[in-house]
């Protein structure tokens, strides 16, 4: 097979769906309006723990236009079968309206269905719910852990610490963060007899299909999930939340299609969040900063009904060549809803503790923070002994240092001023595991020379429509304009969750495989066709470019797909592509790497922290779509600035209510908070990772951002804040 010329892959193209998005033509879940659609509004619990003793829906039901009010008093019993291939955490998932128990503040207790949204909203306000109240516990500090701890050990960390020349003991805290994607979670559900169609905000149409089938106890084939556009998700549309089930229940009971969109406020408790963590790190090192032992003790919040899990221990296991490591993570069950994955889950959280600790160690032993990391750089993955497929963290650090101007820095904290502002710089390393899952894609080439490629993937924002079109265009030898990529329908060929940064590797490899097969099919047709100018040519010598097949070294000899298909009376050519991760997954440790640099200014009197510039340098393998890569990297820096300086979900522990469940009081970075950001990608590919040579980008870019900012705050002020977010109040 002759390698195809790469014209689209690697080119800084704009989103192919950009026009649809900016003109409002892109259809998000709540934009679908099936005939006869009616509206649902959920009534939420106003207590955090207890049980419902009464529901009076008479006033609501009396409103003209109200079709039904559903609660545990009249809801159908749902099967809630196990869903083994899904991503429900261990425990017993929240069951919509199946009993009178209240497990957290804001839990759905009833749903009102009405002919208009306004009537449904008004009627929802009229539903009277009475509770028997118990005192909730929502504060993790001081609350006991539950269940079995998650442990890891290599070597003898306690002994290593005992005998270490330098010993440090730090505890870091991370506040709860909410995803706050622009698009609220929304579902439109319609039953046609026993068949359910759902338009949903989801990162995984087939996962949502499977979960709904399990909840309703119906065959997976009876459920279709459609989700062509997602307005940001960051992990929060990975699993099915109650509102999707509630919409389907409401549609069945009302015998009408039902639309249910959560309010901004409901996004703080109907769906998950990045959990609160306490992360204690004890470090032992020699006087030159070689780390000999590390002990990590972590606690994080979860609900009483499920134990949230995420790869929280992974980064601390593999980032540095520490021979002795012990880790314990305990979950603390509270009267809250279940947390979930949020961009770079585990890794991003751990990076704040690990990379702050490394920074603290660097100052303690008087070694430059970058040099300290280089001194602890492993040759093989210390967690499993596997060779790295590629690990170019050294290059990320060196490139970053050069481009950021690190050597102009005075290493002494609180040494640089600009008027009232204290200036500091900080950095952090990061890594994120390269994940891959089986995926399939279908490819069709029509007689007019245009192609349609489909896979049941999602595009929550990274630009999957665009990057898949790029891969397909080059593999088929077509221009971008002549290729259409479709996704977001569970009837399409299988694709995994768009999560764990695995879409490009998994779906992209399937797309490439399908397009390669189709191209080879066309080449075979040509070289075996006596009337083709390519007759008799070795197929390995034929490439396709701009829709024209030709001899690689003799471009004059060839013909177009259109000519070939017309002459052979073919209306279409079709192929199916697939990708299955192979034994390379077991043979190599494959991760993407990041080095993030930040410069901050801290107002010496007001405590205000401003980020002045940031740079990220990434070893993420091949970059398919550089412009969209930038939108991932720069967006993650913005998110990391939020985690470091602003974002903090605040719960009133007296009653378990979230008090800042809105975008006025829950602060996220806005334009004025975001300085010049720059991303650099090391050139090259990881030939072991997957056929495309990519290592995943969407999450590694988030790992290390918050600690880079926090470390810069220390360098600016000489004050080490071990609690995120670092707000002005904290600095004062
Ligand atoms: Mo990501 S948190 O795996 O969507």
XYZ file of C-alpha atoms and ligand atoms in Angstrom:
736
model
C 0.000 0.000 0.000
C 1.483 3.268 -1.072
C 1.444 6.003 1.574
C -1.047 8.688 0.735
C 0.040 12.306 0.370
C -0.992 14.211 3.516
C -2.684 17.447 2.576
C -5.467 17.852 5.147
C -3.899 16.154 8.157
C -1.572 18.592 9.867
C -3.100 21.633 8.178
C -4.442 24.388 10.482
C -8.025 24.162 9.245
C -11.085 25.772 10.768
C -13.972 23.680 12.012
C -15.988 22.156 9.182
C -19.082 22.693 11.349
C -18.104 26.223 12.304
C -20.604 27.881 9.984
C -23.449 25.727 11.317
C -22.500 26.672 14.857
C -22.170 30.408 14.374
C -25.351 30.645 12.318
C -27.381 28.742 14.900
C -28.114 25.870 12.523
C -26.277 23.261 14.570
C -28.937 21.318 16.457
C -28.246 20.640 20.119
C -30.445 18.279 22.128
C -33.014 20.876 23.161
C -33.270 22.182 19.581
C -35.153 19.093 18.435
C -38.910 19.538 18.211
C -40.657 16.325 17.274
C -44.344 16.737 16.374
C -46.490 17.267 19.440
C -43.594 17.849 21.804
C -44.491 18.995 25.317
C -42.337 20.263 28.157
C -41.145 18.879 31.451
C -39.810 20.671 34.508
C -38.299 18.798 37.442
C -39.137 19.604 41.052
C -36.062 19.266 43.272
C -35.763 18.294 46.896
C -35.282 21.237 49.245
C -33.690 19.051 51.894
C -30.530 16.972 51.701
C -31.452 13.943 53.789
C -34.641 12.293 54.874
C -37.766 11.049 53.197
C -40.781 12.424 51.441
C -43.867 12.272 53.635
C -46.299 13.848 51.242
C -46.688 15.389 47.814
C -49.618 17.618 46.987
C -49.782 18.127 43.231
C -53.421 19.214 43.048
C -52.718 22.900 42.417
C -50.183 21.998 39.743
C -52.495 19.531 38.050
C -55.289 22.113 38.014
C -53.281 24.468 35.799
C -54.614 24.561 32.221
C -52.092 22.826 30.014
C -50.649 20.530 32.664
C -50.751 16.949 31.383
C -49.373 15.073 34.358
C -47.299 15.314 37.506
C -45.152 12.279 38.186
C -43.482 11.407 41.473
C -42.694 8.221 43.410
C -46.405 8.131 44.294
C -47.468 7.332 40.739
C -44.313 6.662 38.707
C -43.967 3.361 36.878
C -41.575 0.884 38.425
C -38.425 0.760 36.329
C -36.156 -2.258 36.079
C -32.751 -0.613 36.535
C -30.954 -3.719 35.312
C -27.185 -3.865 35.546
C -25.395 -2.293 32.616
C -22.020 -4.042 32.650
C -20.423 -2.265 29.687
C -21.399 1.160 30.963
C -19.675 3.668 33.195
C -21.890 3.582 36.266
C -19.663 3.648 39.335
C -19.946 0.900 41.959
C -23.046 1.277 44.082
C -26.712 1.625 43.389
C -27.492 4.312 40.869
C -30.050 6.962 41.698
C -33.479 5.693 40.703
C -35.849 8.319 39.432
C -39.062 8.443 41.484
C -38.757 4.847 42.717
C -39.028 5.531 46.458
C -39.452 8.233 49.089
C -35.793 8.477 50.120
C -33.905 11.774 49.850
C -30.164 11.365 49.432
C -29.014 14.899 48.574
C -30.203 18.469 48.264
C -31.733 19.048 44.849
C -32.594 15.411 44.168
C -35.425 15.148 41.624
C -38.673 14.398 43.475
C -41.308 15.079 40.809
C -41.694 16.154 37.207
C -44.418 18.315 35.742
C -45.377 17.824 32.096
C -47.286 20.597 30.349
C -48.037 21.853 26.874
C -45.755 24.866 27.269
C -42.528 25.411 29.166
C -44.012 28.390 31.003
C -46.967 26.401 32.301
C -44.673 23.559 33.350
C -42.381 25.977 35.220
C -45.290 27.646 36.989
C -46.938 24.357 37.902
C -43.629 22.969 39.198
C -43.558 25.866 41.663
C -47.027 24.816 42.884
C -46.058 21.245 43.788
C -45.985 20.967 47.591
C -43.576 18.418 49.009
C -43.276 17.559 52.678
C -40.275 15.876 54.193
C -39.165 14.131 57.305
C -35.794 15.765 57.697
C -32.569 14.269 58.987
C -29.327 16.140 59.535
C -27.143 15.772 56.449
C -23.367 15.536 56.419
C -21.818 17.255 53.425
C -18.472 18.420 54.788
C -15.648 16.017 53.986
C -13.275 17.354 56.600
C -13.861 15.394 59.757
C -16.142 12.856 58.079
C -15.072 9.225 58.139
C -14.040 7.371 55.008
C -16.086 4.414 53.859
C -15.558 1.270 51.880
C -12.254 -0.221 50.857
C -9.314 2.112 50.301
C -7.521 2.105 46.992
C -3.882 1.194 47.620
C -0.625 1.117 45.727
C 2.900 0.346 46.868
C 6.350 -0.249 45.470
C 9.503 -0.538 47.519
C 9.395 0.562 51.141
C 8.287 4.163 51.244
C 8.235 4.466 55.037
C 11.826 3.248 55.368
C 12.937 5.480 52.498
C 11.410 8.497 54.205
C 12.946 7.595 57.565
C 16.420 7.523 56.099
C 16.015 10.474 53.730
C 18.283 13.500 54.110
C 15.394 15.807 53.260
C 11.863 15.125 54.463
C 8.760 17.150 53.707
C 5.113 16.753 54.610
C 2.443 18.787 52.837
C -1.333 18.581 52.616
C -3.091 20.155 49.662
C -6.762 20.839 49.220
C -8.790 21.129 46.044
C -12.264 22.605 45.992
C -15.160 20.989 44.187
C -15.386 22.212 40.585
C -18.390 22.044 38.292
C -18.078 21.526 34.548
C -20.359 24.434 33.657
C -20.450 23.709 29.952
C -22.381 26.334 28.019
C -25.038 23.844 26.917
C -27.169 22.646 29.811
C -27.996 18.953 29.912
C -31.145 18.387 27.899
C -33.176 15.491 26.596
C -36.028 15.117 24.133
C -37.710 11.710 24.376
C -40.317 10.081 22.140
C -41.913 6.658 22.279
C -43.211 4.951 19.152
C -44.929 1.947 20.677
C -42.169 0.054 22.481
C -39.405 1.949 20.761
C -37.716 4.899 22.395
C -35.935 7.698 20.543
C -33.914 10.137 22.577
C -32.160 13.344 21.509
C -29.699 13.898 24.287
C -26.648 15.797 25.345
C -24.185 12.934 25.535
C -20.552 12.065 24.903
C -21.571 8.518 24.000
C -24.768 7.843 22.083
C -24.413 4.072 22.318
C -23.617 4.234 26.031
C -26.762 6.257 26.615
C -28.713 3.766 24.499
C -27.413 0.835 26.556
C -28.124 2.502 29.875
C -31.672 3.479 28.905
C -32.289 -0.072 27.704
C -31.080 -1.348 31.083
C -33.148 1.176 33.055
C -36.346 0.386 31.146
C -35.579 -3.299 30.750
C -35.974 -3.249 26.982
C -33.669 -4.484 24.205
C -30.863 -2.145 23.171
C -32.245 -2.282 19.639
C -35.426 -0.632 20.882
C -33.591 2.536 21.835
C -32.095 5.081 19.466
C -30.019 7.982 20.753
C -29.260 10.997 18.585
C -26.765 13.700 19.517
C -25.173 15.475 16.576
C -23.920 18.477 18.569
C -22.788 18.908 22.150
C -22.158 22.363 23.541
C -19.224 21.397 25.741
C -19.263 18.637 28.314
C -15.782 18.113 29.840
C -16.773 14.633 31.041
C -20.179 15.490 32.417
C -22.082 13.796 29.598
C -20.193 10.500 29.993
C -22.877 8.745 31.965
C -26.650 8.993 31.997
C -28.036 11.343 34.640
C -31.583 11.164 35.998
C -33.009 13.798 33.678
C -32.597 11.569 30.628
C -34.559 8.792 32.308
C -37.117 11.266 33.647
C -37.747 12.655 30.157
C -38.367 9.142 28.844
C -40.668 8.295 31.769
C -42.559 11.550 31.261
C -42.965 10.875 27.533
C -44.339 7.427 28.211
C -46.780 8.618 30.870
C -47.902 11.728 28.938
C -48.054 9.779 25.667
C -46.352 12.707 23.974
C -42.756 13.532 23.068
C -41.223 15.391 26.000
C -38.465 17.992 26.176
C -36.563 18.433 29.411
C -33.687 20.904 29.762
C -32.019 21.497 33.112
C -31.687 25.006 34.427
C -28.226 26.407 35.131
C -28.914 25.927 38.829
C -29.886 22.265 38.377
C -26.521 21.628 36.711
C -25.003 21.859 40.197
C -26.843 18.803 41.570
C -28.634 16.799 38.852
C -25.278 15.983 37.278
C -21.761 15.314 38.577
C -18.724 17.455 39.365
C -14.996 17.234 40.041
C -14.864 16.150 43.671
C -13.242 17.857 46.634
C -9.881 16.306 47.536
C -7.494 16.385 50.467
C -4.106 15.229 49.229
C -1.263 14.707 51.687
C 2.192 14.108 50.210
C 5.241 13.132 52.175
C 8.496 13.322 50.242
C 11.947 12.050 51.061
C 14.909 13.036 48.939
C 18.667 13.377 48.985
C 20.257 16.809 49.167
C 20.438 17.043 45.394
C 16.705 16.541 44.995
C 16.668 12.897 43.964
C 13.375 11.681 45.397
C 13.834 8.388 47.243
C 10.381 7.929 48.714
C 6.883 9.331 48.483
C 3.780 8.629 50.535
C 0.459 9.847 49.192
C -2.644 9.865 51.378
C -5.813 11.059 49.701
C -9.420 11.558 50.607
C -12.195 12.590 48.270
C -15.924 13.052 48.491
C -18.484 10.707 47.021
C -22.189 10.088 47.496
C -23.760 7.576 49.860
C -25.174 5.565 46.972
C -22.183 5.340 44.629
C -18.399 5.355 44.956
C -16.951 7.625 42.344
C -13.685 6.375 40.896
C -11.073 8.032 38.728
C -7.379 7.385 38.001
C -6.269 9.545 40.910
C -3.211 7.453 41.780
C -1.833 7.103 38.251
C 0.160 10.299 37.909
C 1.973 9.834 41.222
C 2.940 6.322 40.158
C 4.545 7.076 36.834
C 5.661 10.679 36.586
C 8.922 10.313 38.538
C 11.521 7.639 39.026
C 10.859 7.235 42.726
C 11.841 3.729 43.906
C 9.650 3.732 47.009
C 6.040 4.827 46.751
C 2.999 4.149 48.879
C -0.447 5.491 48.100
C -3.799 5.254 49.802
C -6.982 6.836 48.542
C -10.111 6.789 50.659
C -13.578 7.833 49.566
C -15.716 9.736 52.013
C -19.432 9.117 51.505
C -21.537 12.201 52.090
C -25.134 13.297 51.600
C -24.339 14.693 48.164
C -24.924 13.573 44.600
C -22.236 11.452 42.957
C -19.165 13.175 41.490
C -17.991 12.316 38.007
C -15.076 12.645 35.636
C -14.010 16.123 34.699
C -11.357 16.879 32.105
C -8.156 15.016 32.937
C -9.934 13.196 35.778
C -7.537 12.074 38.487
C -4.453 13.279 36.676
C -5.340 16.975 36.746
C -6.229 16.788 40.440
C -3.131 14.774 41.353
C -0.913 17.124 39.371
C -1.734 19.966 41.733
C -0.445 18.004 44.729
C 2.465 16.221 43.043
C 3.708 19.226 41.103
C 3.311 21.579 44.048
C 5.266 19.133 46.186
C 8.043 18.937 43.601
C 8.145 22.723 43.515
C 8.365 22.884 47.300
C 11.162 20.326 47.248
C 13.022 22.321 44.588
C 13.104 25.404 46.842
C 13.956 23.299 49.878
C 17.055 21.777 48.261
C 17.890 24.855 46.196
C 17.600 23.201 42.803
C 15.860 24.817 39.845
C 12.355 23.328 39.496
C 13.020 22.144 35.939
C 16.382 20.658 36.864
C 14.725 18.883 39.798
C 12.313 17.177 37.444
C 15.093 16.169 35.091
C 16.922 14.561 38.012
C 13.890 12.382 38.684
C 13.072 11.469 35.117
C 12.602 7.692 34.692
C 13.993 5.559 31.873
C 11.111 3.064 31.987
C 7.675 3.411 33.528
C 8.378 2.916 37.240
C 4.802 1.775 37.911
C 4.876 -1.291 35.677
C 8.424 -1.540 34.336
C 7.237 -1.152 30.750
C 9.271 0.808 28.238
C 7.714 4.067 27.182
C 6.475 4.024 23.606
C 7.578 7.636 23.545
C 8.255 9.962 26.468
C 9.618 13.356 25.523
C 8.976 15.229 28.734
C 12.619 16.376 28.811
C 12.100 18.004 25.434
C 8.852 19.596 26.588
C 10.688 21.069 29.574
C 13.661 22.249 27.523
C 11.538 23.747 24.769
C 9.294 25.414 27.305
C 12.209 26.828 29.266
C 13.687 28.310 26.104
C 10.454 29.734 24.692
C 9.210 31.023 28.027
C 12.522 32.649 28.932
C 12.876 30.619 32.136
C 16.566 31.409 32.577
C 15.837 35.142 32.891
C 14.058 34.337 36.120
C 15.523 35.285 39.482
C 15.105 32.010 41.406
C 14.544 33.816 44.700
C 10.853 34.116 45.682
C 9.449 37.628 46.008
C 12.367 39.070 44.094
C 10.621 40.750 41.180
C 8.279 43.733 41.270
C 6.365 45.767 38.758
C 4.965 48.715 40.689
C 2.436 47.336 43.171
C 2.593 43.921 41.569
C 4.793 41.064 42.650
C 5.835 39.058 39.606
C 6.511 35.329 39.611
C 6.883 32.421 37.266
C 6.104 28.781 37.834
C 5.958 25.555 35.934
C 4.598 22.038 36.227
C 4.904 18.788 34.352
C 1.975 16.633 33.358
C 1.071 13.322 31.789
C -2.085 11.555 30.733
C -2.519 7.915 29.796
C -3.146 7.229 26.103
C -6.433 5.355 25.955
C -7.837 3.433 23.015
C -11.000 1.420 22.538
C -12.399 -0.571 19.636
C -14.202 1.524 17.052
C -15.755 1.152 13.614
C -16.592 3.453 10.726
C -18.451 3.091 7.455
C -17.260 4.741 4.250
C -19.190 5.326 1.055
C -17.896 6.909 -2.133
C -20.580 8.092 -4.552
C -20.323 8.299 -8.326
C -19.989 12.086 -8.104
C -16.687 11.643 -6.280
C -17.931 12.660 -2.838
C -17.631 10.494 0.247
C -19.698 9.956 3.372
C -17.965 8.588 6.474
C -19.919 7.670 9.595
C -19.254 6.515 13.125
C -21.328 6.771 16.303
C -18.794 9.141 17.836
C -19.453 12.418 19.595
C -18.000 15.870 19.206
C -18.340 17.687 22.507
C -16.091 20.427 21.188
C -12.629 19.070 20.360
C -13.456 19.202 16.652
C -14.089 15.558 15.874
C -16.128 16.451 12.780
C -13.117 18.283 11.427
C -10.306 15.941 12.429
C -12.132 12.859 11.120
C -12.803 14.648 7.843
C -9.081 15.434 7.613
C -8.086 11.811 8.158
C -10.707 10.578 5.691
C -9.848 13.168 3.052
C -6.177 12.191 2.978
C -6.826 8.447 3.098
C -9.346 8.683 0.262
C -7.322 11.224 -1.700
C -10.181 13.720 -1.726
C -10.390 17.384 -0.831
C -11.975 18.298 2.500
C -14.983 19.715 0.638
C -15.761 16.369 -0.927
C -15.857 14.455 2.351
C -18.698 14.542 4.861
C -18.239 12.988 8.292
C -21.325 12.213 10.353
C -21.524 11.196 13.991
C -23.873 11.210 16.960
C -26.452 8.537 16.120
C -26.504 5.187 17.895
C -27.496 3.491 14.615
C -24.060 4.296 13.188
C -21.078 1.927 13.467
C -19.896 1.521 17.080
C -17.677 4.110 18.713
C -16.506 4.449 22.308
C -17.270 7.183 24.804
C -15.780 10.476 23.786
C -13.728 10.612 26.950
C -10.268 9.762 28.139
C -8.864 11.575 25.095
C -9.338 8.416 23.069
C -11.512 9.507 20.153
C -8.755 10.503 17.742
C -6.785 7.298 18.342
C -9.810 4.990 18.323
C -12.353 6.429 15.904
C -9.644 8.095 13.824
C -7.887 4.788 13.282
C -11.168 3.147 12.249
C -11.889 5.981 9.835
C -8.428 5.672 8.343
C -8.803 1.899 8.045
C -12.157 2.191 6.259
C -10.888 4.868 3.890
C -7.707 2.891 3.157
C -9.847 -0.119 2.300
C -12.097 1.865 0.027
C -9.171 3.489 -1.746
C -7.519 0.110 -2.296
C -10.800 -1.255 -3.610
C -10.906 1.542 -6.181
C -7.248 1.060 -7.084
C -7.854 -2.654 -7.598
C -10.801 -1.883 -9.827
C -8.612 0.419 -11.936
C -5.527 -1.756 -12.300
C -7.686 -4.722 -13.306
C -9.721 -2.712 -15.812
C -8.303 -2.970 -19.355
C -9.833 0.358 -20.232
C -8.179 2.171 -17.355
C -4.938 4.090 -17.911
C -3.825 2.329 -14.731
C -4.391 -1.146 -16.142
C -1.641 -3.500 -15.078
C 0.047 -1.090 -12.679
C 1.158 -2.504 -9.326
C -1.531 -1.313 -6.865
C 1.256 -0.383 -4.465
C 2.402 2.250 -6.947
C -0.951 4.035 -7.159
C -1.898 7.006 -5.011
C -5.022 9.133 -5.045
C -4.963 12.911 -4.882
C -7.821 15.356 -5.409
C -10.107 12.462 -6.362
C -7.737 11.251 -9.084
C -5.911 7.918 -9.023
C -2.469 8.010 -10.564
C 0.916 6.333 -10.642
C 2.905 7.798 -7.792
C 5.953 8.699 -9.848
C 4.050 9.507 -13.019
C 1.077 11.713 -12.169
C 0.040 12.002 -15.835
C -0.971 8.352 -15.897
C -4.271 8.071 -14.102
C -8.005 8.789 -13.954
C -10.569 10.110 -11.501
C -12.811 8.134 -9.171
C -15.716 9.510 -11.209
C -14.330 8.243 -14.521
C -13.510 4.861 -13.035
C -16.926 4.417 -11.440
C -18.906 5.685 -14.443
C -17.138 3.342 -16.832
C -17.710 0.409 -14.500
C -21.357 1.322 -13.846
C -20.704 1.641 -10.150
C -23.003 4.045 -8.313
C -21.019 3.681 -5.126
C -18.099 1.981 -3.454
C -18.402 1.019 0.202
C -16.085 -0.174 2.928
C -16.107 -0.675 6.679
C -13.193 0.298 8.835
C -12.357 -0.948 12.266
C -9.756 -0.512 14.942
C -8.974 -2.772 17.867
C -6.124 -1.953 20.237
C -3.473 -4.662 19.997
C -0.791 -6.074 22.260
C 1.111 -2.774 22.049
C -1.208 -1.665 24.840
C 0.362 -4.322 27.098
C 3.917 -3.947 25.832
C 4.376 -0.206 26.184
C 3.606 2.519 28.635
C 1.966 5.127 26.447
C 1.234 8.604 27.727
C 1.007 12.119 26.416
C 3.145 14.689 28.258
C 2.922 18.362 29.052
C 5.060 21.111 30.493
C 3.094 24.190 31.486
C 4.604 27.565 32.357
C 2.852 30.535 33.942
C 3.724 34.083 34.849
C 1.554 35.777 37.436
C 1.331 39.181 39.010
C 0.047 39.450 42.576
C -1.075 42.788 43.910
C 1.037 43.128 47.050
C -1.689 45.023 48.884
C -4.945 43.644 47.476
C -3.932 40.013 47.076
C -5.358 39.942 43.588
C -3.716 37.317 41.369
C -3.543 37.951 37.636
C -2.075 35.480 35.176
C 0.128 37.404 32.741
C 1.062 34.740 30.238
C 1.103 30.992 29.858
C 2.895 28.523 27.659
C 2.213 24.828 27.232
C 4.544 22.418 25.454
C 3.105 19.032 24.579
C 4.338 15.624 23.532
C 1.045 14.264 22.242
C 2.245 12.364 19.197
C 1.058 13.429 15.801
C -1.150 16.513 15.700
C -3.944 15.925 13.205
C -5.556 19.338 13.437
C -3.238 22.079 14.729
C -5.819 24.857 14.930
C -8.211 22.659 16.908
C -5.309 21.422 19.026
C -4.774 25.040 19.999
C -8.393 25.368 20.977
C -7.927 22.320 23.242
C -4.689 23.553 24.781
C -5.679 27.178 25.253
C -9.113 26.182 26.528
C -7.512 23.898 29.098
C -5.260 26.704 30.281
C -8.386 28.811 30.802
C -9.960 25.915 32.724
C -6.812 25.514 34.798
C -6.751 29.219 35.640
C -10.306 28.685 36.890
C -9.306 25.754 39.095
C -6.255 27.594 40.399
C -7.775 30.975 41.128
C -11.571 31.074 40.888
C -13.685 27.930 40.819
C -15.185 26.681 44.042
C -18.572 25.112 44.584
C -19.706 26.223 48.028
C -22.074 24.094 50.092
C -23.859 25.319 53.190
C -23.093 22.382 55.439
C -26.005 23.208 57.730
C -28.525 22.063 55.160
C -26.433 20.632 52.305
C -27.507 23.293 49.832
C -25.091 24.598 47.223
C -25.152 28.349 47.699
C -23.417 29.489 44.520
C -25.286 27.391 41.976
C -25.115 30.033 39.249
C -22.524 31.657 37.020
C -22.622 34.934 38.923
C -21.409 33.429 42.204
C -19.486 30.408 40.906
C -16.635 32.230 39.217
C -15.134 31.022 35.962
C -12.428 32.832 34.015
C -13.725 35.448 31.602
C -11.819 37.292 28.900
C -10.383 39.776 31.373
C -8.868 36.898 33.386
C -7.146 35.301 30.419
C -3.803 36.591 29.158
C -1.664 35.626 26.193
C -1.651 31.864 25.892
C 0.614 29.847 23.666
C 0.850 26.158 22.853
C 3.710 24.275 21.210
C 3.497 20.660 20.056
C 6.641 18.585 19.663
C 6.779 17.305 16.127
C 6.664 13.588 15.597
C 4.356 10.655 16.068
C 4.089 7.672 18.371
C 4.195 4.713 16.029
C 3.383 2.274 18.849
C 0.334 4.116 20.139
C -2.121 3.494 17.302
C -2.149 3.597 13.482
C -2.493 7.376 13.451
C 0.449 7.922 15.779
C -1.570 10.144 18.135
C -1.424 10.008 21.929
C -4.521 12.022 22.813
C -4.490 15.739 23.540
C -7.782 16.855 25.089
C -6.856 16.090 28.682
C -3.071 16.175 29.022
C -3.366 19.880 28.290
C -5.294 20.267 31.565
C -2.766 18.365 33.677
C -0.286 20.726 35.302
C -2.034 24.007 34.571
C -3.295 24.700 38.090
C 0.028 23.845 39.808
C 1.974 25.968 37.294
C -0.162 28.941 38.339
C 0.064 28.083 42.045
C 3.846 27.669 41.824
C 4.085 31.045 40.124
C 2.089 32.596 42.977
C 4.638 31.190 45.421
C 7.536 32.520 43.371
C 5.890 35.927 43.183
C 5.043 36.245 46.867
C 7.076 33.723 48.827
C 3.790 32.444 50.263
C 2.821 28.838 49.662
C -0.950 28.451 49.488
C -1.879 24.777 49.677
C -5.557 25.220 48.991
C -7.290 25.861 45.668
C -8.674 28.204 44.559
C -6.128 30.875 45.497
C -8.557 33.760 45.814
C -7.784 37.322 46.802
C -9.359 36.612 50.215
C -6.934 33.758 50.757
C -3.967 35.899 49.709
C -5.008 38.598 52.171
Mo -13.316 13.237 29.790
S -13.418 13.755 31.776
O -12.854 11.620 29.902
O -14.775 13.632 29.039
